[in-house]
mmCIF file of C-alpha atoms in Angstrom:
data_model
loop_
_atom_site.group_PDB
_atom_site.id
_atom_site.type_symbol
_atom_site.label_atom_id
_atom_site.label_comp_id
_atom_site.label_asym_id
_atom_site.label_seq_id
_atom_site.Cartn_x
_atom_site.Cartn_y
_atom_site.Cartn_z
ATOM 1 C CA LEU L 1 83.301 119.408 119.808
ATOM 2 C CA VAL L 2 82.536 120.917 123.529
ATOM 3 C CA GLY L 3 79.870 122.789 123.186
ATOM 4 C CA LEU L 4 78.087 120.839 120.235
ATOM 5 C CA LEU L 5 77.411 117.424 122.272
ATOM 6 C CA THR L 6 75.140 117.188 125.152
ATOM 7 C CA LYS L 7 77.514 114.688 128.032
ATOM 8 C CA ASP L 8 75.214 112.056 125.665
ATOM 9 C CA THR L 9 76.696 112.486 122.667
ATOM 10 C CA ILE L 10 73.360 114.264 121.661
ATOM 11 C CA GLY L 11 73.318 117.323 119.118
ATOM 12 C CA LYS L 12 72.151 120.696 120.259
ATOM 13 C CA PRO L 13 71.317 123.068 117.555
ATOM 14 C CA ALA L 14 74.708 124.844 116.431
ATOM 15 C CA PHE L 15 75.834 121.134 115.962
ATOM 16 C CA TYR L 16 73.034 120.562 113.043
ATOM 17 C CA ALA L 17 73.437 124.385 112.513
ATOM 18 C CA LEU L 18 77.697 123.485 111.826
ATOM 19 C CA SER L 19 76.531 120.299 109.475
ATOM 20 C CA PHE L 20 73.846 122.218 107.738
ATOM 21 C CA LEU L 21 77.058 124.332 105.890
ATOM 22 C CA GLU L 22 79.193 121.349 105.864
ATOM 23 C CA HIS L 23 76.943 120.525 103.220
ATOM 24 C CA MET L 24 76.427 123.861 101.113
ATOM 25 C CA GLY L 25 77.807 123.627 97.625
ATOM 26 C CA THR L 26 81.526 125.378 97.008
ATOM 27 C CA GLN L 27 79.914 127.834 94.589
ATOM 28 C CA PHE L 28 78.750 129.991 95.750
ATOM 29 C CA LEU L 29 75.221 132.353 93.908
ATOM 30 C CA SER L 30 74.244 134.767 95.934
ATOM 31 C CA LYS L 31 73.143 135.890 99.790
ATOM 32 C CA GLY L 32 70.887 138.353 101.118
ATOM 33 C CA PRO L 33 69.569 139.224 104.984
ATOM 34 C CA HIS L 34 68.503 135.242 106.003
ATOM 35 C CA TYR L 35 69.468 133.642 103.027
ATOM 36 C CA LEU L 36 72.627 131.585 101.741
ATOM 37 C CA LEU L 37 72.876 130.229 98.138
ATOM 38 C CA THR L 38 74.979 127.709 96.942
ATOM 39 C CA LYS L 39 75.457 125.381 94.346
ATOM 40 C CA LYS L 40 77.606 122.114 93.772
ATOM 41 C CA GLY L 41 79.628 120.421 90.531
ATOM 42 C CA ASN L 42 76.691 118.376 89.785
ATOM 43 C CA GLY L 43 74.255 121.133 89.202
ATOM 44 C CA ASP L 44 72.524 120.549 92.767
ATOM 45 C CA LEU L 45 71.415 123.819 94.511
ATOM 46 C CA TYR L 46 71.830 124.072 98.558
ATOM 47 C CA LEU L 47 69.736 127.339 99.868
ATOM 48 C CA LEU L 48 70.262 128.252 104.219
ATOM 49 C CA CYS L 49 67.552 129.992 105.416
ATOM 50 C CA TYR L 50 67.151 131.245 108.682
ATOM 51 C CA ASN L 51 66.007 134.557 111.028
ATOM 52 C CA PHE L 52 67.818 135.438 113.753
ATOM 53 C CA CYS L 53 65.904 137.154 116.168
ATOM 54 C CA TRP L 54 67.768 138.951 119.073
ATOM 55 C CA PHE L 55 66.343 137.118 123.100
ATOM 56 C CA GLN L 56 64.522 140.168 125.033
ATOM 57 C CA GLN L 57 67.111 141.062 127.963
ATOM 58 C CA ASN L 58 64.152 139.110 130.590
ATOM 59 C CA GLY L 59 67.472 138.385 133.507
ATOM 60 C CA LEU L 60 69.444 136.088 131.498
ATOM 61 C CA GLU L 61 72.116 138.529 130.891
ATOM 62 C CA SER L 62 74.851 136.310 133.663
ATOM 63 C CA ASP L 63 77.290 133.865 132.809
ATOM 64 C CA ASP L 64 76.277 132.031 135.458
ATOM 65 C CA GLU L 65 74.588 128.980 135.254
ATOM 66 C CA ILE L 66 70.521 129.779 134.034
ATOM 67 C CA ASP L 67 66.984 128.431 135.827
ATOM 68 C CA LEU L 68 65.447 126.205 133.205
ATOM 69 C CA ASP L 69 62.631 127.567 134.825
ATOM 70 C CA ARG L 70 63.734 131.285 133.291
ATOM 71 C CA ILE L 71 64.743 129.280 130.022
ATOM 72 C CA ARG L 72 61.377 128.049 129.778
ATOM 73 C CA GLN L 73 60.678 132.264 129.444
ATOM 74 C CA ILE L 74 62.877 133.381 127.013
ATOM 75 C CA ARG L 75 61.327 135.388 124.301
ATOM 76 C CA TYR L 76 62.579 137.293 121.626
ATOM 77 C CA GLU L 77 61.878 141.097 120.155
ATOM 78 C CA ASP L 78 60.432 139.893 117.519
ATOM 79 C CA GLU L 79 58.208 136.789 117.666
ATOM 80 C CA ARG L 80 56.855 137.241 113.652
ATOM 81 C CA LYS L 81 57.418 134.133 111.506
ATOM 82 C CA LEU L 82 59.312 135.200 108.092
ATOM 83 C CA GLU L 83 57.801 135.338 104.851
ATOM 84 C CA MET L 84 60.312 134.195 102.663
ATOM 85 C CA LYS L 85 59.420 133.943 98.777
ATOM 86 C CA ILE L 86 62.443 132.861 96.710
ATOM 87 C CA THR L 87 62.377 132.184 93.022
ATOM 88 C CA LEU L 88 65.439 131.024 91.402
ATOM 89 C CA ARG L 89 65.682 132.005 88.101
ATOM 90 C CA GLY L 90 67.316 130.574 85.548
ATOM 91 C CA MET L 91 67.309 127.188 85.726
ATOM 92 C CA THR L 92 69.067 124.808 83.998
ATOM 93 C CA GLU L 93 65.856 122.510 83.084
ATOM 94 C CA ARG L 94 62.541 123.004 82.822
ATOM 95 C CA GLY L 95 60.438 120.503 84.854
ATOM 96 C CA GLU L 96 60.263 119.261 87.846
ATOM 97 C CA TYR L 97 62.693 120.115 91.627
ATOM 98 C CA THR L 98 62.551 118.516 94.566
ATOM 99 C CA VAL L 99 63.325 120.139 97.660
ATOM 100 C CA LYS L 100 64.272 118.585 100.065
ATOM 101 C CA LYS L 101 64.453 120.799 103.321
ATOM 102 C CA ARG L 102 65.448 119.976 106.860
ATOM 103 C CA SER L 103 64.769 122.366 109.528
ATOM 104 C CA LEU L 104 65.934 123.016 112.076
ATOM 105 C CA ASN L 105 64.185 124.919 114.957
ATOM 106 C CA LYS L 106 62.225 124.375 119.198
ATOM 107 C CA GLN L 107 59.847 120.872 117.537
ATOM 108 C CA SER L 108 63.163 119.689 115.021
ATOM 109 C CA GLY L 109 66.622 119.251 116.359
ATOM 110 C CA SER L 110 66.210 120.987 119.695
ATOM 111 C CA VAL L 111 67.500 118.556 122.392
ATOM 112 C CA LEU L 112 66.426 121.308 124.628
ATOM 113 C CA ASP L 113 63.275 121.444 124.263
ATOM 114 C CA GLU L 114 63.072 117.583 124.448
ATOM 115 C CA TRP L 115 64.084 117.329 126.991
ATOM 116 C CA GLY L 116 61.505 120.062 128.488
ATOM 117 C CA ARG L 117 58.727 117.754 127.214
ATOM 118 C CA LEU L 118 60.094 115.461 129.048
ATOM 119 C CA GLY L 119 59.460 117.605 132.422
ATOM 120 C CA TYR L 120 63.363 118.991 132.074
ATOM 121 C CA GLU L 121 63.819 115.365 134.517
ATOM 122 C CA THR L 122 68.175 114.515 135.274
ATOM 123 C CA LYS L 123 67.300 110.714 135.817
ATOM 124 C CA LEU L 124 67.277 109.674 132.659
ATOM 125 C CA ASN L 125 67.915 106.139 131.781
ATOM 126 C CA ARG L 126 69.372 104.594 129.098
ATOM 127 C CA GLU L 127 66.141 104.017 126.787
ATOM 128 C CA ASP L 128 65.228 108.210 127.795
ATOM 129 C CA VAL L 129 69.001 108.753 126.645
ATOM 130 C CA LYS L 130 68.803 106.817 123.612
ATOM 131 C CA TYR L 131 65.387 108.555 122.370
ATOM 132 C CA LEU L 132 66.300 111.727 123.528
ATOM 133 C CA GLN L 133 68.764 110.797 120.422
ATOM 134 C CA ALA L 134 66.428 109.620 118.263
ATOM 135 C CA ILE L 135 63.805 112.816 118.558
ATOM 136 C CA SER L 136 66.252 115.771 118.612
ATOM 137 C CA VAL L 137 67.550 115.896 115.148
ATOM 138 C CA PRO L 138 66.771 118.522 112.597
ATOM 139 C CA ARG L 139 63.185 117.283 110.355
ATOM 140 C CA ILE L 140 63.537 115.635 106.898
ATOM 141 C CA GLU L 141 61.103 117.136 104.349
ATOM 142 C CA MET L 142 60.813 116.489 100.704
ATOM 143 C CA GLU L 143 58.456 118.217 97.791
ATOM 144 C CA ARG L 144 58.576 118.700 94.129
ATOM 145 C CA VAL L 145 58.314 121.542 92.427
ATOM 146 C CA ALA L 146 58.185 122.706 89.277
ATOM 147 C CA THR L 147 59.088 126.005 87.115
ATOM 148 C CA ASP L 148 57.387 128.266 85.285
ATOM 149 C CA ALA L 149 57.820 128.391 81.323
ATOM 150 C CA TYR L 150 61.066 130.840 81.654
ATOM 151 C CA ARG L 151 62.379 128.480 83.891
ATOM 152 C CA ASN L 152 62.148 130.361 86.974
ATOM 153 C CA LEU L 153 61.564 128.514 90.364
ATOM 154 C CA GLU L 154 59.491 129.929 92.885
ATOM 155 C CA ILE L 155 59.993 128.762 97.131
ATOM 156 C CA GLY L 156 57.842 129.520 99.916
ATOM 157 C CA ILE L 157 59.206 129.130 103.525
ATOM 158 C CA LYS L 158 58.402 130.311 106.980
ATOM 159 C CA LEU L 159 60.469 130.601 109.826
ATOM 160 C CA GLN L 160 59.984 130.740 112.825
ATOM 161 C CA PRO L 161 62.403 133.168 115.622
ATOM 162 C CA GLN L 162 65.843 131.293 115.354
ATOM 163 C CA GLU L 163 65.093 129.075 112.422
ATOM 164 C CA VAL L 164 67.901 127.843 110.527
ATOM 165 C CA VAL L 165 66.388 125.565 107.296
ATOM 166 C CA LEU L 166 68.801 123.856 104.724
ATOM 167 C CA LEU L 167 67.278 123.090 101.405
ATOM 168 C CA HIS L 168 68.612 120.766 98.757
ATOM 169 C CA ILE L 169 66.739 121.759 95.563
ATOM 170 C CA TYR L 170 67.543 119.437 92.549
ATOM 171 C CA LYS L 171 66.320 117.865 89.213
ATOM 172 C CA VAL L 172 63.155 114.867 89.595
#
């Protein structure tokens, strides 16, 4: 787990990204430039969406320790949000489906960004570390989405640079 957890055992984004992959179904259905779709034996669908962006070359090419002030200045070559409209055709049944969304981005699941909100303080007490453990997790949201008359389910999603989202889609 070296590199996946902090010294205080707080999950880093890579830890949660691997956790998302672990949730995926065993039956591969489809893939595209920004998504992977699988299915579990019970019929639940798992849609992993991601918006990978390259960092701008701004002096961070060294493997040496990185200055925290420089981390705050990291920019991406393309900082636009990725808007996706996904249509899942021929769902097993008409009706409502629950879409559970787990988001991993700068606001949710990033211990470095949360630590930044604490001013990158190096002398954190146990209570502060517990706070970081509790807050540095992917955000979970749920919504219900209905199929159309042809059993198609439409899902819209916007991803910020470097964001990873896992959608768990199941019949209500």
